[in-house]
Coordinates of C-alpha atoms (C1' of nucleotides) in Angstrom, one line a residue:
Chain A
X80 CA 0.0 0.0 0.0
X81 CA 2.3 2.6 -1.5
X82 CA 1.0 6.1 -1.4
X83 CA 1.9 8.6 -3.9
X84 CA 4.2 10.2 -1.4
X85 CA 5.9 7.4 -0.4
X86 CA 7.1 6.7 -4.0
X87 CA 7.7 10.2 -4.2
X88 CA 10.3 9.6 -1.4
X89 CA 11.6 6.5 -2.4
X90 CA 12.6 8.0 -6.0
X91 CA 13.7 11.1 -5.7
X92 CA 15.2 10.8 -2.2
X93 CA 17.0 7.5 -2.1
X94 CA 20.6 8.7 -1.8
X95 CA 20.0 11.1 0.9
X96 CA 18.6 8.6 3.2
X97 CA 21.7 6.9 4.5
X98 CA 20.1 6.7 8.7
X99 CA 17.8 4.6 7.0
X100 CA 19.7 2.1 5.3
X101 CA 22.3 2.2 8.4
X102 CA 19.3 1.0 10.3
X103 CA 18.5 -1.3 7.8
X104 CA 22.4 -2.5 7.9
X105 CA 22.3 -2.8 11.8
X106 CA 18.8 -4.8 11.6
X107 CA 20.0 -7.1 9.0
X108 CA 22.8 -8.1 11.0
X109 CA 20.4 -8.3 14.2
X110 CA 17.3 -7.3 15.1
X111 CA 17.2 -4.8 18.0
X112 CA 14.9 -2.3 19.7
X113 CA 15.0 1.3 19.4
X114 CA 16.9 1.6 22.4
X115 CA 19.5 -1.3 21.3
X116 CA 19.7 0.2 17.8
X117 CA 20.2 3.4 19.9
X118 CA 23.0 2.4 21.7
X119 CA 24.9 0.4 18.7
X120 CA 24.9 4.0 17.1
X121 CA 26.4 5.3 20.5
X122 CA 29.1 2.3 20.0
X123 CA 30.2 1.1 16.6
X124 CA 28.4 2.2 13.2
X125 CA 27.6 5.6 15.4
X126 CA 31.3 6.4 14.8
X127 CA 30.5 6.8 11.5
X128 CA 26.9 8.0 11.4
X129 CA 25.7 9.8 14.7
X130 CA 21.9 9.1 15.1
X131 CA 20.0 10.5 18.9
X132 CA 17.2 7.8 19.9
X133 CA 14.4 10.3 18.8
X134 CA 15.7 10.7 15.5
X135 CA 15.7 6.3 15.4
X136 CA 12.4 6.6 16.5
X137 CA 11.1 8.6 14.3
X138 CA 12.8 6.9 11.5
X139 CA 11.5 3.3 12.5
X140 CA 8.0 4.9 12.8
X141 CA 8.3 5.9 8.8
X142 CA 10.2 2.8 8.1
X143 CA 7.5 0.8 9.5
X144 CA 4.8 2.6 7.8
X145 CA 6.6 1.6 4.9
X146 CA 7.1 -1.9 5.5
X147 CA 10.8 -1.4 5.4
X148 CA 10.4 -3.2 9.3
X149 CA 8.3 -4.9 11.6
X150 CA 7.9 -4.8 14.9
X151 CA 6.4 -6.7 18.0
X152 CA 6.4 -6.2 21.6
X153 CA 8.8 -8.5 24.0
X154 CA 8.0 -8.4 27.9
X155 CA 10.6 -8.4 30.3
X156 CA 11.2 -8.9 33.9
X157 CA 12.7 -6.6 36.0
X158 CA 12.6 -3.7 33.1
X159 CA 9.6 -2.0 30.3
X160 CA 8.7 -4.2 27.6
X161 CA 10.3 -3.3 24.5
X162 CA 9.3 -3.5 21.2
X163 CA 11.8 -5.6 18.8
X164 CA 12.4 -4.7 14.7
X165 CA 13.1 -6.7 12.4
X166 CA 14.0 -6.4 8.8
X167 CA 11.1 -6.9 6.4
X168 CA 11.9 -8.5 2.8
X169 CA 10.9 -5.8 1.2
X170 CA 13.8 -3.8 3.6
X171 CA 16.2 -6.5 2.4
X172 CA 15.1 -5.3 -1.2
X173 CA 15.8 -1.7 -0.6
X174 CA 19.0 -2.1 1.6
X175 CA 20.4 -4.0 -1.5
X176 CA 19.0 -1.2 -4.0
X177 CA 20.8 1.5 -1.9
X178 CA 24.1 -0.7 -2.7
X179 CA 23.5 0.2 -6.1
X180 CA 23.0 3.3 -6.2
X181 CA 25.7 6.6 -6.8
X182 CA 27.1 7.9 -4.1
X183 CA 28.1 11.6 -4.2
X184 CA 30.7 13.2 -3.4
X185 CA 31.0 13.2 0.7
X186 CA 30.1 16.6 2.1
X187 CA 32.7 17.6 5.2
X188 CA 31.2 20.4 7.5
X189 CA 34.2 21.3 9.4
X190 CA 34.2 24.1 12.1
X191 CA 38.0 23.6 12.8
X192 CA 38.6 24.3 8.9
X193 CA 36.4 27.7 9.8
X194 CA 38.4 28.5 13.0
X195 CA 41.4 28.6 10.9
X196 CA 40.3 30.6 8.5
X197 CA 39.1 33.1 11.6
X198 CA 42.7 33.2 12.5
X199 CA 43.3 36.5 11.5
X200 CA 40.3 38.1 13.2
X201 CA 40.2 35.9 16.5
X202 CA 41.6 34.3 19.6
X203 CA 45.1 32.8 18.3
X204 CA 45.0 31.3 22.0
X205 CA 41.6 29.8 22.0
X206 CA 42.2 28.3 18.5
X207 CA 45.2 26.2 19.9
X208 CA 43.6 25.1 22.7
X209 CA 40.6 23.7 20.5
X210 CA 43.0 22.0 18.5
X211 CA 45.0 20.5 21.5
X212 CA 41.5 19.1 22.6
X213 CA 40.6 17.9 18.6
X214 CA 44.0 16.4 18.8
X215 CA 42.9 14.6 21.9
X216 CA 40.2 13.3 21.2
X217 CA 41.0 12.0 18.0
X218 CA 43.7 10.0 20.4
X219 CA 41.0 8.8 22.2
X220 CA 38.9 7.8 19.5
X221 CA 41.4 5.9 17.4
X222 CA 42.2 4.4 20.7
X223 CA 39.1 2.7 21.2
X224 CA 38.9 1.7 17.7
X225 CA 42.6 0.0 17.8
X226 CA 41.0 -1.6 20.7
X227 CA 38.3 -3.0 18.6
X228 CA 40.2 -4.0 15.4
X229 CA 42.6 -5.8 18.2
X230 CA 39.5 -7.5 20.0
X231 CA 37.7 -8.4 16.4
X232 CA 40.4 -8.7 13.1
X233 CA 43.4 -10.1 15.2
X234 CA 44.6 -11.1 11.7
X235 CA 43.5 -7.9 9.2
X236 CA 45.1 -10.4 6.4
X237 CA 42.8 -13.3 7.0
X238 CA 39.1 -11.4 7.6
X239 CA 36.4 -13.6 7.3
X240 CA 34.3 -12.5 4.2
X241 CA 31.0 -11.6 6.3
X242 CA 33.2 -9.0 8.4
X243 CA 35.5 -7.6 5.3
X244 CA 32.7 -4.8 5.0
X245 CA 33.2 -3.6 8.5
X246 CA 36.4 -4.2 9.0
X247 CA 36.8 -2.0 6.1
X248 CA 34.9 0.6 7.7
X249 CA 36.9 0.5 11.1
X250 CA 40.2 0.8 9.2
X251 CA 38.8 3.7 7.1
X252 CA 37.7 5.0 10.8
X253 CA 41.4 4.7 12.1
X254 CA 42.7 6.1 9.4
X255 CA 40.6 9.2 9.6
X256 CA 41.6 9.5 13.0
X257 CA 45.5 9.3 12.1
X258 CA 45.1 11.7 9.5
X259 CA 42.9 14.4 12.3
X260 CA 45.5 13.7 14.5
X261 CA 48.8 14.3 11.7
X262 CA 46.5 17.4 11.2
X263 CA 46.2 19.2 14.2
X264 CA 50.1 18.0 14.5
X265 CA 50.8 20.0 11.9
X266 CA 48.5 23.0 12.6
X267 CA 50.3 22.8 16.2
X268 CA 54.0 22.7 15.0
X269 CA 52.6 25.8 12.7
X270 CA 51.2 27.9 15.4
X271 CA 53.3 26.5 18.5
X272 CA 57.1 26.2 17.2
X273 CA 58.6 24.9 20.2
X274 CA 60.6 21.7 21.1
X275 CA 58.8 18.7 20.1
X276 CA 58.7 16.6 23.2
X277 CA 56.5 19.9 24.7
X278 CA 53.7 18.6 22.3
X279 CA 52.7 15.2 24.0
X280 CA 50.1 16.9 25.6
Chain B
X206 CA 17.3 46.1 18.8
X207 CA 17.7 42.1 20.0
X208 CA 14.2 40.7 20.5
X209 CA 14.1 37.4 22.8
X210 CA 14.3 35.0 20.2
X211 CA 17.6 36.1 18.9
X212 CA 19.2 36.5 22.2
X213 CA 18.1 32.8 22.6
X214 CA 19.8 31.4 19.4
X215 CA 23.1 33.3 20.0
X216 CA 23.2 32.3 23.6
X217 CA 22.1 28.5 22.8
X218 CA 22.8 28.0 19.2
X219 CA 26.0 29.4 18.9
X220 CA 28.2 26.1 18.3
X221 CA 26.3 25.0 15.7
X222 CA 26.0 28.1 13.5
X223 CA 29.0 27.4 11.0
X224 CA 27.6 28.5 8.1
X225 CA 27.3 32.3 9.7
X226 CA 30.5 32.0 10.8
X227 CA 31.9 30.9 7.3
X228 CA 30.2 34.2 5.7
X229 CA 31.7 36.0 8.5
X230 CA 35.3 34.7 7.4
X231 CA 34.9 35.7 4.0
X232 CA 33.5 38.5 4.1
X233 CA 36.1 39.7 6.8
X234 CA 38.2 38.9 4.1
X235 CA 36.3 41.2 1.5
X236 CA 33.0 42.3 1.0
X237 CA 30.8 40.2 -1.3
X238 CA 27.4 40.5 -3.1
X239 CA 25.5 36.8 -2.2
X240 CA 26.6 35.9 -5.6
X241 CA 30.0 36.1 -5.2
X242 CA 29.6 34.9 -1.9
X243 CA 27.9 31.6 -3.3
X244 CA 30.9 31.0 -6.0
X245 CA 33.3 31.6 -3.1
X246 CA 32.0 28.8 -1.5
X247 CA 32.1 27.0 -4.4
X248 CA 35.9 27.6 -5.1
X249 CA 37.7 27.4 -1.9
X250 CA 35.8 27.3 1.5
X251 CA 33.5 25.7 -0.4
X252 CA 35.7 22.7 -0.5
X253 CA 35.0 22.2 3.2
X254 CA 31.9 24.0 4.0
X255 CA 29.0 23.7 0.9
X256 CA 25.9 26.3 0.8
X257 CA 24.0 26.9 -1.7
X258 CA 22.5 30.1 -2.9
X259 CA 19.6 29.9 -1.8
X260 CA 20.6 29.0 1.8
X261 CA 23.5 31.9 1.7
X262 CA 20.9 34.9 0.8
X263 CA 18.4 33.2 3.6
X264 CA 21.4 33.4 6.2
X265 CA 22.7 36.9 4.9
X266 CA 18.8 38.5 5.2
X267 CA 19.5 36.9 9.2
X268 CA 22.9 38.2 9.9
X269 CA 21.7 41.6 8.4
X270 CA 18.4 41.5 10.9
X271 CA 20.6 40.4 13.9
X272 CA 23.9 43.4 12.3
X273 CA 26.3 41.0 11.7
X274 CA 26.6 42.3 8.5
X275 CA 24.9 45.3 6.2
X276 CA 24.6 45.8 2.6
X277 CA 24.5 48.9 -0.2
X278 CA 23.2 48.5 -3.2
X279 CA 25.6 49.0 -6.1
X280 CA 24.5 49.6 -9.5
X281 CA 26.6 47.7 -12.3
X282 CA 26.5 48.1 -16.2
X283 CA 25.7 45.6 -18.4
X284 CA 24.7 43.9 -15.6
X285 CA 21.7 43.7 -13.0
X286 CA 22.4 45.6 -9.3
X287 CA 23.9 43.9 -7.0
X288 CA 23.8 43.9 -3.0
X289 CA 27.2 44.2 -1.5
X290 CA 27.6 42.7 2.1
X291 CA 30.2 44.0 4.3
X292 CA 30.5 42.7 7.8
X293 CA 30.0 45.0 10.9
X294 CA 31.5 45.4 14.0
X295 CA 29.4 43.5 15.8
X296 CA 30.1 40.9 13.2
X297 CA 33.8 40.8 13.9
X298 CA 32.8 40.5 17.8
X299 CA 30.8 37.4 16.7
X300 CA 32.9 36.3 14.6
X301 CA 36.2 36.4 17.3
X302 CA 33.9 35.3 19.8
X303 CA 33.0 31.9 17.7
X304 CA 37.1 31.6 17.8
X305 CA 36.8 31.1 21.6
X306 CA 34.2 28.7 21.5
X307 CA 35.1 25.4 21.9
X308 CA 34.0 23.1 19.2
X309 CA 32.4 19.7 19.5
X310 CA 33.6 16.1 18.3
X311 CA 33.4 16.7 14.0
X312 CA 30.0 14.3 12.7
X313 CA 30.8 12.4 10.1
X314 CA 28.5 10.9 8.0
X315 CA 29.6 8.5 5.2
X316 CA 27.3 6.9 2.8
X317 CA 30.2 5.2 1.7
X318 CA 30.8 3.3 5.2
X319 CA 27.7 2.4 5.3
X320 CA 27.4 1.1 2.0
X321 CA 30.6 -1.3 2.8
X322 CA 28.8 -2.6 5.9
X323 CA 25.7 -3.8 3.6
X324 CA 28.6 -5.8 1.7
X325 CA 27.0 -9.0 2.9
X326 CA 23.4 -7.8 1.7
X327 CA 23.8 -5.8 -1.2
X328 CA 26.0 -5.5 -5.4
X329 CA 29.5 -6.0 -4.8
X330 CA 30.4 -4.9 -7.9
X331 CA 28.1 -1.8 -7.8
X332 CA 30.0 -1.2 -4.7
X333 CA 33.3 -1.7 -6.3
X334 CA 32.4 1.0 -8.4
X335 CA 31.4 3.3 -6.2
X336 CA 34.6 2.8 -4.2
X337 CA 36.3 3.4 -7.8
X338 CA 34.1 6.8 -8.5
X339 CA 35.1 8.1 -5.3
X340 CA 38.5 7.4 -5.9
X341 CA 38.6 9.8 -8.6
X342 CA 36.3 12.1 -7.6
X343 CA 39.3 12.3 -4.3
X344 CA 42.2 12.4 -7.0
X345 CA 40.1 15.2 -9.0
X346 CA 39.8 17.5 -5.8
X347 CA 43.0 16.5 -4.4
X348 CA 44.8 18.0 -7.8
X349 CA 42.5 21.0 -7.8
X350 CA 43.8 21.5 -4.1
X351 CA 47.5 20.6 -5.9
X352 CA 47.3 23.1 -7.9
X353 CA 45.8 26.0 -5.5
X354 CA 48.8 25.4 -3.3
X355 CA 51.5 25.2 -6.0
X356 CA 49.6 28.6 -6.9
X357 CA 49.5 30.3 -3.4
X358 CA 51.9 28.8 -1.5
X359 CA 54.7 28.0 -3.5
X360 CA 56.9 27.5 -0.5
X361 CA 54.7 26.5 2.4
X362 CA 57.3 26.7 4.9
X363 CA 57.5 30.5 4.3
X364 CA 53.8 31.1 4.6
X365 CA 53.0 34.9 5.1
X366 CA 51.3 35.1 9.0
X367 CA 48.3 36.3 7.6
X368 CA 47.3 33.4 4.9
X369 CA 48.6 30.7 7.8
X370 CA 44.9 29.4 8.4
X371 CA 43.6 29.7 5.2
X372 CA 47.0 27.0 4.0
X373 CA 46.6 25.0 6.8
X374 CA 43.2 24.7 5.5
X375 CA 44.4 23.6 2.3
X376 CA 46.9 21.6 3.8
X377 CA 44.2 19.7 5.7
X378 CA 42.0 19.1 2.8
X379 CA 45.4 17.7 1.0
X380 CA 45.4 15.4 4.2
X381 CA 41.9 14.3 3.9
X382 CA 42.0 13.8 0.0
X383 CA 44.8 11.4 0.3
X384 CA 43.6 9.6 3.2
X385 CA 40.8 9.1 1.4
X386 CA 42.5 8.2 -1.3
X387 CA 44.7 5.2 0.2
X388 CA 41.4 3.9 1.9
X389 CA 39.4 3.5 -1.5
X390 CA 42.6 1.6 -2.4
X391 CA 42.6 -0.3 0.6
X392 CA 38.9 -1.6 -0.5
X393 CA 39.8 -2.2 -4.0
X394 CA 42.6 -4.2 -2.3
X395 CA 39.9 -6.2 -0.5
X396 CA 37.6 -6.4 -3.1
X397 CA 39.5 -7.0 -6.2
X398 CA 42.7 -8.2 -5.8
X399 CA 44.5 -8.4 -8.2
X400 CA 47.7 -7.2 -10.0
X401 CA 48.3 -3.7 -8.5
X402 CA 48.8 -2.4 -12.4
X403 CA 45.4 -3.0 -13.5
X404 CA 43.9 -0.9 -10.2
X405 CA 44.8 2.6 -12.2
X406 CA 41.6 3.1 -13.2
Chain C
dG141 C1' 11.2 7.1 51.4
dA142 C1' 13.8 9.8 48.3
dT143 C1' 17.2 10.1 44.9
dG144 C1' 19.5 8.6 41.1
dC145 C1' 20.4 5.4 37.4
dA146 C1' 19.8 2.1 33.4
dT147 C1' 16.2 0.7 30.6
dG148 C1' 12.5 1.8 27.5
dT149 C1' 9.3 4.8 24.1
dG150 C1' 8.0 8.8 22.3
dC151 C1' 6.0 13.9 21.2
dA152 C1' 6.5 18.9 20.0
dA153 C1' 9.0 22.7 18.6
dC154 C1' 12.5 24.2 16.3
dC155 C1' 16.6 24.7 13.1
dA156 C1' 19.6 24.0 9.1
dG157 C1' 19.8 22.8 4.6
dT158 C1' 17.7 21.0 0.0
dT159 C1' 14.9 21.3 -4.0
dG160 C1' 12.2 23.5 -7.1
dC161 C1' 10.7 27.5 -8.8
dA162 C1' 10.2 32.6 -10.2
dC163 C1' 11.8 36.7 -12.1
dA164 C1' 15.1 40.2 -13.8
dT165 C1' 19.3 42.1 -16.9
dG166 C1' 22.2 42.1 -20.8
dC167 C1' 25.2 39.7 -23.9
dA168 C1' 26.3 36.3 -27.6
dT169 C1' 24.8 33.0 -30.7
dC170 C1' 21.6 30.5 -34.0
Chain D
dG270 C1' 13.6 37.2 -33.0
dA271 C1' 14.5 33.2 -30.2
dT272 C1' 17.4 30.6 -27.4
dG273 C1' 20.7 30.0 -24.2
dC274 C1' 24.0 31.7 -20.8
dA275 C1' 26.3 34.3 -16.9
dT276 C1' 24.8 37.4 -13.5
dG277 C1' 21.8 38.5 -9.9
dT278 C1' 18.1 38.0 -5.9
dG279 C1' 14.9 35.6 -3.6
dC280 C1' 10.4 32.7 -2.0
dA281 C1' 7.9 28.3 -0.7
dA282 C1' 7.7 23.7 0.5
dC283 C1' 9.9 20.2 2.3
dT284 C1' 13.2 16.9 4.8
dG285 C1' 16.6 15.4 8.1
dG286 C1' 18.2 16.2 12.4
dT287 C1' 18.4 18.5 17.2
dT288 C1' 16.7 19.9 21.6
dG289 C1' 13.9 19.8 25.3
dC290 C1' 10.6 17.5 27.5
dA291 C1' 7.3 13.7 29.3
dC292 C1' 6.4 9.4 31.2
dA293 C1' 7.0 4.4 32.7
dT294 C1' 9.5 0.3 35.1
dG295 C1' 12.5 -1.6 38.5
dC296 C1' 16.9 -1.8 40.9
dA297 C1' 20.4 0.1 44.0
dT298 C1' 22.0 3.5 47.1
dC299 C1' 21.7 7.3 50.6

DNA sequence: GATGCATGTGCAACCAGTTGCACATGCATC
DNA sequence: GATGCATGTGCAACTGGTTGCACATGCATC
């Protein structure tokens, strides 16, 4: 029971969509409830697609409606019932159609990027101090995925084929995070020239 | 004149306000009709902040309501008027203010991440080819980005003090280009091995 | 018993950005 | 003369996402 809007949506919109399919990705893999989907954003695809629980629930509502999902209610003892997705065939069907599809260029917001440029007419100070703490948390970030790729791809050589997709995408994290963090090295040792062991922190 | 409302959004909003702050840049840099403005952003900030025109003459009718910026009509031959913007005080206030503001974690969204994590689900080849496309749409920016910095800053290690963010703008977009670069080869890798010769294209 | 916390679902208001369209000038080209 | 193009400004409708809030269960802690 496709409306007219719905197909408008589903053709004109497909490539914009991407919380969808991600949802669709994590639901294919397991289904989850809203708050589990919720917190697997928090945890691992979340580092590369940031998603609040309202936003999912909204989303699943639509994707429901569509028939993307399906959902039914799971008591619990000793906390609420929850209500469980799962992947519908016809979400199968669209997750593999969004494979197919172009994918445009990637657009980068970056407020760092717009600090710099404010150089001139700002707080020289301040702008350091926002990169120290970039710099850091990239650290931390790549951190926790090392830990990861440690924990789940002990041997990067030999991934199993069901995992090569996400390993991909944690080594494309880490290396996003080693080049933020050669960044802000760089824009330190530009704006800071001083002896290199004073940089460690 | 500040009603309540825009006390609110500068008090609250502030952060997440790039886009202002990105017209504040360059037009701290020169005043700009929201013409020139838009093809600004489509030659160099552009590269790591998009708006369209649409979304730059909303914004400018804001900033001129709030006196971040005014404009004067200038009257051009063989052309139609245009509205020069010039920022304001209080727009170089704002805009030193937003250096001193710290800035949040970077969201990154990737359609291309999540893409790979549908590998099991989805067109491995269609994939392939995305990965390839983006590839060259990364080699395409990174020699536009090449060439700017040839241009510009023939010798970056003797970078005038006053262009120093605006290069280690560029420099950082270099950075990102490449990095994502060696990851769409990484994939390939992955996905198609094969001899390294035949991965040029 | 109150307070806080993890679990769990969701609405309402708002904001930023996209898409599609309208309309205007003046030049060059078919 | 029509058609297209670069220049120039802008509105209306919509979508995706954020922020703030509400409300519920049951456990542990003060």
């Amino acid at each position: 029971m496709c409306n007219w809007l719905h197909m408008h949506r589903v053709a004109y919109y497909r490539a914009a969509m991407a919380l969808e399919h991600a949802i669709l990705v994590s639901l294919a893999e397991r289904s989850a409830s809203g708050y589990e989907l919720a917190r697997r954003f928090d945890a691992s695809i979340g580092h590369f697609w940031k998603a609040s629980h309202q936003q999912i629930y909204k989303v699943l509502g639509r994707m429901e409606a569509d028939k993307l999902v399906e959902s039914h209610l799971v008591a619990q003892d000793g906390r609420p019932d929850k209500k469980v997705y799962a992947i519908t065939g016809e979400g199968r069907d669209e997750l593999a159609a969004f494979t197919t599809t172009p994918t445009g260029p990637e657009v980068l917001r970056s407020d760092l990027a717009v600090k710099l440029r404010a150089l001139p007419f700002g707080d020289r100070d301040a702008i350091v101090a926002t990169v120290r703490q970039r710099r850091a948390d990239h650290l931390a970030t790549l951190a926790g995925y090392e830990a990861s790729a440690a924990r789940y791809y002990p041997d990067p050589s030999a991934v199993p084929a069901e995992q090569l997709g996400a390993w991909l995408v944690l080594s494309g994290g880490m290396r996003a995070e080693r080049g933020g963090i050669e960044w802000c090295e760089e824009i330190l040792q530009a704006l800071v020239p001083q002896a290199p062991g004073e940089e460690t922190r």
